CSV table of C-alpha atoms and ligand atoms in Angstrom, one decimal:
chain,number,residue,atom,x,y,z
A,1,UNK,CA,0.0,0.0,0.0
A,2,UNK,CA,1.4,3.5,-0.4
A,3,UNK,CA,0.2,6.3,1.8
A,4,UNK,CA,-1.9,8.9,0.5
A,5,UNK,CA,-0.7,11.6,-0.9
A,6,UNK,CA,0.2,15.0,1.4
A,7,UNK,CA,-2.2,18.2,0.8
A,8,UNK,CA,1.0,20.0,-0.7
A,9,UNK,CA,1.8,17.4,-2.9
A,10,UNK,CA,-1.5,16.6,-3.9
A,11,UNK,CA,-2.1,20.0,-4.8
A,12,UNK,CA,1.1,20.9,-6.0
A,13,UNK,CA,0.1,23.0,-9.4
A,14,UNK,CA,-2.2,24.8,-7.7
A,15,UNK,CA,0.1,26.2,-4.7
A,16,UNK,CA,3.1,28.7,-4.4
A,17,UNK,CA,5.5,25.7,-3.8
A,18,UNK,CA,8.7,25.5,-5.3
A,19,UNK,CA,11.5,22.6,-5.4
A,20,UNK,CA,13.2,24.1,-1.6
A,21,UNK,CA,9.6,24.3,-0.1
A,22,UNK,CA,9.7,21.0,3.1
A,23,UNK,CA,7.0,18.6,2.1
A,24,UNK,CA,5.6,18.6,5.6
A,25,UNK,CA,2.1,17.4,7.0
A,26,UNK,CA,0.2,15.5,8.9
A,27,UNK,CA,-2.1,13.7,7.2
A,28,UNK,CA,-4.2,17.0,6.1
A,29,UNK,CA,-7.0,17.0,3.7
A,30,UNK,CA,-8.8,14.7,1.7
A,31,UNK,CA,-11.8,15.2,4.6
A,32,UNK,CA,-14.9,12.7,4.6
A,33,UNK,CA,-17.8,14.3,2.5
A,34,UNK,CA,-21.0,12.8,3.7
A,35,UNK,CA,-24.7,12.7,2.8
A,36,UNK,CA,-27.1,14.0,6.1
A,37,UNK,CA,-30.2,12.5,5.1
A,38,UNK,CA,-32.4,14.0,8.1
A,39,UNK,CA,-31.4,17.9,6.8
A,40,UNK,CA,-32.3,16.6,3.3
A,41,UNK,CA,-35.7,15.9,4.9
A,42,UNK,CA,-36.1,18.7,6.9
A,43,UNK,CA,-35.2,21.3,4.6
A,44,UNK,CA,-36.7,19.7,1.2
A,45,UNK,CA,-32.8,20.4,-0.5
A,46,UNK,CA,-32.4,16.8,-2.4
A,47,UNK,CA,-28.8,16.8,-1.8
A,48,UNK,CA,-26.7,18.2,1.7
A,49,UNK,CA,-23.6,17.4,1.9
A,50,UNK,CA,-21.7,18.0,5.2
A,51,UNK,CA,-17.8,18.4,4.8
A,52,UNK,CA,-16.2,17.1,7.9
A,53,UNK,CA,-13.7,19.3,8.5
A,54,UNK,CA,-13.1,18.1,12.3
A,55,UNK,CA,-11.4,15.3,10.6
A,56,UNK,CA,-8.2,16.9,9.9
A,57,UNK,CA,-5.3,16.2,12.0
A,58,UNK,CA,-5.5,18.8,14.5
A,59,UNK,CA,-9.3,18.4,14.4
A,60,UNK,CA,-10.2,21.8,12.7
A,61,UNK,CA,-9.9,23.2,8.7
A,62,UNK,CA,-7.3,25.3,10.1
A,63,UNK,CA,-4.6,22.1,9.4
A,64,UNK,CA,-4.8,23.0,5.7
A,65,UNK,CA,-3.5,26.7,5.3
A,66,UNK,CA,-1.6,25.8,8.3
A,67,UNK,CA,0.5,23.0,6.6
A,68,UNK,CA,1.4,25.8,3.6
A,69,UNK,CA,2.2,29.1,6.0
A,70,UNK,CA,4.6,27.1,7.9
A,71,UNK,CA,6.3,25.2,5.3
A,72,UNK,CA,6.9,28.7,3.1
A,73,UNK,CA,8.2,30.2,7.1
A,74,UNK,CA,10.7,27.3,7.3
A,75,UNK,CA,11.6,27.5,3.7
A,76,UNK,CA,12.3,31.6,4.3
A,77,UNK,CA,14.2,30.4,7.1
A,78,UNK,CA,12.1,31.8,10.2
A,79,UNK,CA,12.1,30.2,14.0
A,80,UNK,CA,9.3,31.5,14.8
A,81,UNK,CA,5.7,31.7,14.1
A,82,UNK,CA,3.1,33.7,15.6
A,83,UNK,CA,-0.7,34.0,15.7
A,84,UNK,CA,-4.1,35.3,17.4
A,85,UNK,CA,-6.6,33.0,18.0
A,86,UNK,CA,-9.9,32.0,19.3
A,87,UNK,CA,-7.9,28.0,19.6
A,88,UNK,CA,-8.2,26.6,16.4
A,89,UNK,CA,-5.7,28.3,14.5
A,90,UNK,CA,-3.1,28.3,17.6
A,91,UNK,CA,-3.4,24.2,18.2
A,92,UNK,CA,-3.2,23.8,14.4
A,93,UNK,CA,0.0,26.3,14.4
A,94,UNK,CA,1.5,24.9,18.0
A,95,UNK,CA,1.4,20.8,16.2
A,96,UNK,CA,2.7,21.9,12.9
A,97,UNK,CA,5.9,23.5,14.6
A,98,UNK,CA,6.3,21.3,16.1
A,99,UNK,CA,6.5,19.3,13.1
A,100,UNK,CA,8.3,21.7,11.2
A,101,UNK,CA,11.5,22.4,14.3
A,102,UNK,CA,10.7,25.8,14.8
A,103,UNK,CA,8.8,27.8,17.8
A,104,UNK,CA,5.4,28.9,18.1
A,105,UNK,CA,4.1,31.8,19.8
A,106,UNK,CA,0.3,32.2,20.8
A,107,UNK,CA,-2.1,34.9,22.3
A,108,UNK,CA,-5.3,33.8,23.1
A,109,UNK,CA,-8.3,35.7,24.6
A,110,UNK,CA,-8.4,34.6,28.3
A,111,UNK,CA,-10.5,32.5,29.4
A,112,UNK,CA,-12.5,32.2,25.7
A,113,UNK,CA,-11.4,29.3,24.2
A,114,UNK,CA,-12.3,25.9,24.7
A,115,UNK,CA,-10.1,23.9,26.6
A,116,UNK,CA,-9.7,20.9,24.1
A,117,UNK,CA,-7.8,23.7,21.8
A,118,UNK,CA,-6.2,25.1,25.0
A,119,UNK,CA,-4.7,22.0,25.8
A,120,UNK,CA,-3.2,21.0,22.1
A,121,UNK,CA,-2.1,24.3,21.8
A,122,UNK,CA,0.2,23.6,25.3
A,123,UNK,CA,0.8,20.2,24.9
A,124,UNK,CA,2.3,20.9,21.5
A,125,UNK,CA,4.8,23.2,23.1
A,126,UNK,CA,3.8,26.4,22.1
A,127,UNK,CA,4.3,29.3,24.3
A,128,UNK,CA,0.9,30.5,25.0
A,129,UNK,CA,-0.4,34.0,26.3
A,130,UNK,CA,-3.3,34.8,27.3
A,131,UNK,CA,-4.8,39.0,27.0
A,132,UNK,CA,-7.5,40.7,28.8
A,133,UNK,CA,-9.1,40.9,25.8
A,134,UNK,CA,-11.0,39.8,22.9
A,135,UNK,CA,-9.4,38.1,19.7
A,136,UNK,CA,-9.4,41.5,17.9
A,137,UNK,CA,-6.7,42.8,20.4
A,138,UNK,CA,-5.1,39.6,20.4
A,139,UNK,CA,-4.8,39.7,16.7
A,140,UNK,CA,-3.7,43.7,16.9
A,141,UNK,CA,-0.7,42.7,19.6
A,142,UNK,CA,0.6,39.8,17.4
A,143,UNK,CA,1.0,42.1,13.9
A,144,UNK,CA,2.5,44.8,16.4
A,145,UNK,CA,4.9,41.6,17.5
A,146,UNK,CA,5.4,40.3,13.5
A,147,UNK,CA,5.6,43.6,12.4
A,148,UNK,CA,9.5,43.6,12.9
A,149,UNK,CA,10.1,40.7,10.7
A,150,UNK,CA,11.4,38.6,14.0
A,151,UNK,CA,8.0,35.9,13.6
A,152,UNK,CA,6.1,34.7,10.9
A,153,UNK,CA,2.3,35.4,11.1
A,154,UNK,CA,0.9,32.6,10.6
A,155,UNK,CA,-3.1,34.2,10.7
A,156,UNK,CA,-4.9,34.2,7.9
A,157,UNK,CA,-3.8,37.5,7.1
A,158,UNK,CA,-0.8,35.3,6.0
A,159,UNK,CA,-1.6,34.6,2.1
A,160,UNK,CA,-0.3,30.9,2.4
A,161,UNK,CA,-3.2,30.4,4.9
A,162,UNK,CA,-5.7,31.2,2.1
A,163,UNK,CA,-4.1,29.0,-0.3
A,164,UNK,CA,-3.6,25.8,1.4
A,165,UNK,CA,-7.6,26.7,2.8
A,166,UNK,CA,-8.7,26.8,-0.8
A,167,UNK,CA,-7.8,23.2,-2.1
A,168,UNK,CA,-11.5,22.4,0.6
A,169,UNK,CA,-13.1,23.5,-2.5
A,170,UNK,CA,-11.2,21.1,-4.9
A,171,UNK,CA,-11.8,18.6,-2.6
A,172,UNK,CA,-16.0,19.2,-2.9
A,173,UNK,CA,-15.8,20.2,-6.7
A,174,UNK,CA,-13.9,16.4,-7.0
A,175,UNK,CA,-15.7,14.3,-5.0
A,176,UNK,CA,-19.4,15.9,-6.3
A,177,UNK,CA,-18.0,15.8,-9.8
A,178,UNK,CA,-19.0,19.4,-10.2
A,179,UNK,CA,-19.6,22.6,-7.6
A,180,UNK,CA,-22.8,22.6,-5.4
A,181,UNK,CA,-25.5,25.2,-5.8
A,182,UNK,CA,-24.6,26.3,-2.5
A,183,UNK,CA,-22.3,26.5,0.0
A,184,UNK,CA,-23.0,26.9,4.2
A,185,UNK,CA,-19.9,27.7,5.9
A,186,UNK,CA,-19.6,29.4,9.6
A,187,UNK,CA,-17.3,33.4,9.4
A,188,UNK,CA,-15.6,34.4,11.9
A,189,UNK,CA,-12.3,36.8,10.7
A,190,UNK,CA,-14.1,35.8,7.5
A,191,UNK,CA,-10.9,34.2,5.8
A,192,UNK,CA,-12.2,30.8,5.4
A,193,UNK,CA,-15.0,32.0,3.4
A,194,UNK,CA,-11.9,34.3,1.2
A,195,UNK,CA,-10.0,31.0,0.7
A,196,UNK,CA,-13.6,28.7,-0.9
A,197,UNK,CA,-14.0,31.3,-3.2
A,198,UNK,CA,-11.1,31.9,-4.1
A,199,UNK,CA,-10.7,27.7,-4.5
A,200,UNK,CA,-14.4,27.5,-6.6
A,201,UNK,CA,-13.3,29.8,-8.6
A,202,UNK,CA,-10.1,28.0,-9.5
A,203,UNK,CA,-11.7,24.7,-9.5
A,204,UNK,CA,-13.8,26.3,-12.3
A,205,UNK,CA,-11.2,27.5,-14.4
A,206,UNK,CA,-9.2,23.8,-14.0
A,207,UNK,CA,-12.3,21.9,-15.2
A,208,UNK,CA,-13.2,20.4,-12.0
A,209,UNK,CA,-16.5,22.1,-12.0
A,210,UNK,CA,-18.5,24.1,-14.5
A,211,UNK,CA,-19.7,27.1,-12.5
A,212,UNK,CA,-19.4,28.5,-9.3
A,213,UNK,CA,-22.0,27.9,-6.3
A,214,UNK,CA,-23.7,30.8,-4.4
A,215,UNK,CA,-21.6,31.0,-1.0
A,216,UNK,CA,-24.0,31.7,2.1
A,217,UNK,CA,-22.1,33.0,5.4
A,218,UNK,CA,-23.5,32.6,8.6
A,219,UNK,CA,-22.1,34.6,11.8
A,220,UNK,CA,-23.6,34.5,15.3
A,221,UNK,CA,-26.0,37.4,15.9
A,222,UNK,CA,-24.0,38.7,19.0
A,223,UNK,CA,-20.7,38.8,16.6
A,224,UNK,CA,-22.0,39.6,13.3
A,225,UNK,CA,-20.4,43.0,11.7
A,226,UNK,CA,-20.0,41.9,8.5
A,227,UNK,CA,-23.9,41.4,8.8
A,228,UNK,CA,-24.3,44.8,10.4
A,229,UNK,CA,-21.8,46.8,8.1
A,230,UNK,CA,-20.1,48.2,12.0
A,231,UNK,CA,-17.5,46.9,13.9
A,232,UNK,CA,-19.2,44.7,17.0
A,233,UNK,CA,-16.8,46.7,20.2
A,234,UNK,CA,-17.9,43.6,22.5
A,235,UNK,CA,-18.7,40.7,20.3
A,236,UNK,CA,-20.2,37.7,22.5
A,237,UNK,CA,-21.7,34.3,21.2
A,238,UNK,CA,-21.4,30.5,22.6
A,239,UNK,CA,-20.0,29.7,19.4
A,240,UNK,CA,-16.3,30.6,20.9
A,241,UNK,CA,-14.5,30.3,17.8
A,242,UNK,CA,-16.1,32.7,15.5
A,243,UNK,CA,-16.2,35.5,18.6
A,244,UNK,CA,-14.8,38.3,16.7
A,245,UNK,CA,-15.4,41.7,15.9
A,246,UNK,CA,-13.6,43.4,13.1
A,247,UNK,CA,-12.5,40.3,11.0
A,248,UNK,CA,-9.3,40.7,9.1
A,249,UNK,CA,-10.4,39.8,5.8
A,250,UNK,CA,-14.0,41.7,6.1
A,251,UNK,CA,-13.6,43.0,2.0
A,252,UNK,CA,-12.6,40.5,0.2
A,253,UNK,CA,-15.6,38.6,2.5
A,254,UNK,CA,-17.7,40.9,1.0
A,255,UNK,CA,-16.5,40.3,-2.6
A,256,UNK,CA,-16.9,36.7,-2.1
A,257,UNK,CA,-20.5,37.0,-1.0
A,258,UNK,CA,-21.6,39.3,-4.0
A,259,UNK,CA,-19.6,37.7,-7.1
A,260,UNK,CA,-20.7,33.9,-5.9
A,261,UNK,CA,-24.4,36.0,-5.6
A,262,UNK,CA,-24.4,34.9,-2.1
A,263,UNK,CA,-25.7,36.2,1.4
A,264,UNK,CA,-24.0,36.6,5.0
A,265,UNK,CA,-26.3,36.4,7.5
A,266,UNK,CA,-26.6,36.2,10.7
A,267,UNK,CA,-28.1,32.5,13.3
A,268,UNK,CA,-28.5,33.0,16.9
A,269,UNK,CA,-27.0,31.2,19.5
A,270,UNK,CA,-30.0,29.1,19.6
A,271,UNK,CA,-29.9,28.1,16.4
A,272,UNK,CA,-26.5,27.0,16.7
A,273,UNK,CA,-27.1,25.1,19.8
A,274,UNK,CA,-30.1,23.5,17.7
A,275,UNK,CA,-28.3,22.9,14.6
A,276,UNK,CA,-25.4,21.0,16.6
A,277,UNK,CA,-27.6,18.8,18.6
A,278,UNK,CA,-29.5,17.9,15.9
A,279,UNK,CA,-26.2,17.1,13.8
A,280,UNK,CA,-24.9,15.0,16.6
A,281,UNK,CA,-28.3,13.1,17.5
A,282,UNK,CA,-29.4,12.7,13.8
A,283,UNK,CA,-27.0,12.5,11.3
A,284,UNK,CA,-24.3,11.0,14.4
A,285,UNK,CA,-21.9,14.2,13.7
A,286,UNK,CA,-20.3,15.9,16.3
A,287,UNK,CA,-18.9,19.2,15.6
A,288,UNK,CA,-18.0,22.4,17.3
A,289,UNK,CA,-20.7,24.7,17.8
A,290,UNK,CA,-19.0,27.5,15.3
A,291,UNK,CA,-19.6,24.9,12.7
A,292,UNK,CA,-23.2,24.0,13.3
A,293,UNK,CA,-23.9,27.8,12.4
A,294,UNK,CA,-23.4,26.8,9.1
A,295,UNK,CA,-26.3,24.3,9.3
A,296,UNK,CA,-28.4,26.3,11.4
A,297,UNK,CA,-28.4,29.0,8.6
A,298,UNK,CA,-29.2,26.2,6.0
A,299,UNK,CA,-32.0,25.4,7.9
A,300,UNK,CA,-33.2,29.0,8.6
A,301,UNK,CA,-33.1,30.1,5.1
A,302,UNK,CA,-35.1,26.2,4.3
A,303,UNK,CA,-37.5,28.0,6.7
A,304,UNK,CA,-37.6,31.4,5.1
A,305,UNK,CA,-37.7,29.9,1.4
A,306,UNK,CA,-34.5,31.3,0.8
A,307,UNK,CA,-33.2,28.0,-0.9
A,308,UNK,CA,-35.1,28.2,-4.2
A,309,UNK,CA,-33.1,26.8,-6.8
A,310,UNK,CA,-30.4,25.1,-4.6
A,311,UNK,CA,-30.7,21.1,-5.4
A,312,UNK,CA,-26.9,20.5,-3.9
A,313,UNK,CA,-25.8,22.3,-1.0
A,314,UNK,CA,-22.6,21.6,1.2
A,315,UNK,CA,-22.5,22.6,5.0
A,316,UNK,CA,-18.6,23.2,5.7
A,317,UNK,CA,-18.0,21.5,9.6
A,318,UNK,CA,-15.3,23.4,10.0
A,319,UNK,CA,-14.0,21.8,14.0
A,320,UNK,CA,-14.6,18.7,16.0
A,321,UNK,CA,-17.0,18.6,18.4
A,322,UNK,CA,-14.4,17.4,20.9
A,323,UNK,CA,-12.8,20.4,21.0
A,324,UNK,CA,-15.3,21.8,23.0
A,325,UNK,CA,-16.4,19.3,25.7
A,326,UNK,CA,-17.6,21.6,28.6
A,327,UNK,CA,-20.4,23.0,25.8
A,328,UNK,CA,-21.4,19.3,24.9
A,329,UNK,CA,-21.7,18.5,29.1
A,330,UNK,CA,-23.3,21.7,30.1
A,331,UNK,CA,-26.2,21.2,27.6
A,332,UNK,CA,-26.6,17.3,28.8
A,333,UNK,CA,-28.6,16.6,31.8
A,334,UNK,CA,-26.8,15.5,34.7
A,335,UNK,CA,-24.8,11.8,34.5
A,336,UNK,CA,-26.7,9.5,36.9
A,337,UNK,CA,-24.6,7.6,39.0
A,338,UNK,CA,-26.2,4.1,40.3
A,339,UNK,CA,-24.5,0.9,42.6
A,340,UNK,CA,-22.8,-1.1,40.3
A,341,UNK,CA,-25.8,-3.9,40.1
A,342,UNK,CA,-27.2,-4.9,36.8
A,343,UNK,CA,-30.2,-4.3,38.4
A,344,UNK,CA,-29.5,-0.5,39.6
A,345,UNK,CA,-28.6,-0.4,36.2
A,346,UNK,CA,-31.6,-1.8,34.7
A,347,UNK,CA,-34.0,0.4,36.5
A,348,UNK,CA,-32.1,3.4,35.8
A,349,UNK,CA,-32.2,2.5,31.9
A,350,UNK,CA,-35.9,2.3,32.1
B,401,F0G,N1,-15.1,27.5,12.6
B,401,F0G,C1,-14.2,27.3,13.5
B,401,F0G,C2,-14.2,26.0,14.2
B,401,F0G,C3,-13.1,28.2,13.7
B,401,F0G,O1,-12.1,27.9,14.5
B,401,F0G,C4,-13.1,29.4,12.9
B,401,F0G,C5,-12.1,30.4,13.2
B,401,F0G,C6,-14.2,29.6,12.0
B,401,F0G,C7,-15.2,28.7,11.9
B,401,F0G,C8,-14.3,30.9,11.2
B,401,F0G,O2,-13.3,30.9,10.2
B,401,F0G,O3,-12.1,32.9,10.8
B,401,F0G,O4,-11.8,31.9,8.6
B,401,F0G,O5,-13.9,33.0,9.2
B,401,F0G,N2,-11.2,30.3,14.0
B,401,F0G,C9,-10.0,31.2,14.2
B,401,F0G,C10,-9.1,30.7,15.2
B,401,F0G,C11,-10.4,32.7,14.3
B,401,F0G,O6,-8.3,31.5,15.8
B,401,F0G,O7,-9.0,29.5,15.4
B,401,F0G,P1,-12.8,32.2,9.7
């Protein structure tokens, strides 16, 4: 048997990688793309597709531009990288340092991000930070820090990011045989949705797909300035990783939503907290609850009869939902504990 090949190998032609650049990963990519028959039902769209995303190495889509930005940082020669994040980005950065030889630097927002990304993040060695803050001051410190050329940024700011991001929508375009009619997909500092469109398009223009699909953004309501057009000062959701106020790549967000003839919108925390029990209970998915926004705005437009004309859509899971366990336990009811009889057991089953 020989082992699959690596994102940046796999998608060699289509990435800013030259002969010096290290051909490191993880295992990133190549992400199960599976049918969710119960959203099919619900929301009368024949086809939904969920992209499991949470199946990447460091259990987010953050593995796949992070693979790229530090490669291209060793092959300049840095020590260092650096980033912001809500947790994703940082345990994604922190294990592919660690990979690559060279230190990682994080600042997180204390006390915001959920403790399974807080404990890759350490347990990968990186030296971690935490500011009285939200991530929009975290981010602000770190490009202060990079600004001197001593780190590489490894945010999405960094364009490397985008590109190794964009091969999700190769991925989709290959395995569908052609682009969806839609596309769901949680924003945050909006440059996830920057790096699908920017991967459609290309898969257009390499024959994988014959058109483009319509990408629909969803952001939580208490963290939604893209959907307000104003900067949220205090942005605040249960959806941790998409908790951010000015996102870095806001315009070219904005040009994503209007040439794909998209929407962004915004879902509520309940929503979300719907969207990912019901993926976890019904379709046996457990994601984060950023990533069930993307399925609680497929369902909300289903509900508004903003789908018309979408036969395929694709809901982008962007994390695992064991990143997050203290939001899975705190919305269970409480464990019952019992003697250890079969019959204690028995009665407690009934
Ligand atoms: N979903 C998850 C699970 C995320 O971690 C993020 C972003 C997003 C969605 C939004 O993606 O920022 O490209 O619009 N997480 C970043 C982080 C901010 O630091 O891990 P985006």
């Amino acid at each position: 048997m020989s082992p699959r090949l690596s994102l940046i190998e796999r998608y060699a032609a289509h990435l800013p990688v030259t002969a010096r650049t290290p051909r490191l990963s993880l295992g990133e990519g190549g992400t199960p793309l599976i049918r969710a028959p119960s959203l099919q039902a619900e929301t009368g769209v024949a086809e939904v597709w969920l992209k499991v995303e949470g199946a990447n190495p460091t259990g987010s889509f953050k593995d796949r531009g992070m693979v790229l930005a530090v490669a291209k940082a060793a092959e300049d020669g840095a020590t260092l990288v650096m980033c912001a994040s809500t947790g994703n980005t940082a345990a994604s950065a922190a294990a592919y340092a660690a990979r690559a030889g060279l230190r990682c630097a994080v600042v997180l927002p204390a006390g915001r991000v959920a403790l399974g990304k807080l404990s890759q993040a350490i347990a990968f060695g990186a030296s971690v930070v935490a500011v009285r803050g939200g991530f929009d001051d975290a981010l602000r410190i770190v490009r202060d820090l990079a600004a001197d050329g001593g780190a590489a940024l490894v945010n999405s700011v960094n364009p490397f990011r985008i590109e190794g991001q964009k091969t999700a929508a190769f991925e989709i375009c290959e395995d569908l045989g052609e682009a969806p009619d839609a596309l769901c997909i949680p924003v945050g500092n909006a440059g996830n949705i920057t790096a699908y469109w920017k991967g459609f398009r290309e898969s257009a223009m390499a024959g994988l797909a014959s058109r483009t699909p319509r990408l629909l953004g969803f952001q939580a309501e208490g963290a939604a300035p893209i959907v307000r057009g104003a900067v949220v000062e205090r942005p605040e959701t249960i959806a941790t990783a998409i908790r951010i106020g000015n996102p870095a790549s806001w315009a070219t967000a904005i040009a994503a939503r209007d040439e794909s003839g998209g929407a962004i919108e915004a879902v509520t925390d309940a929503e979300i907290l719907e969207a990912y029990r019901l993926l976890a209970t019904c379709e046996g998915v457990f994601c984060e609850p950023a990533s069930a926004a993307s399925v609680a705005g497929l369902r909300s437009r289903a509900r508004a009869g903003g789908l018309r004309g979408v036969r395929v859509a694709v809901c982008v899971l962007t994390g695992n939902g064991l990143k997050d366990p203290d939001t899975a336990i705190r919305l269970a009811p409480e464990l019952r504990e019992v003697d250890a009889s079969t019959r204690a057991v028995r009665a407690a089953l009934a």
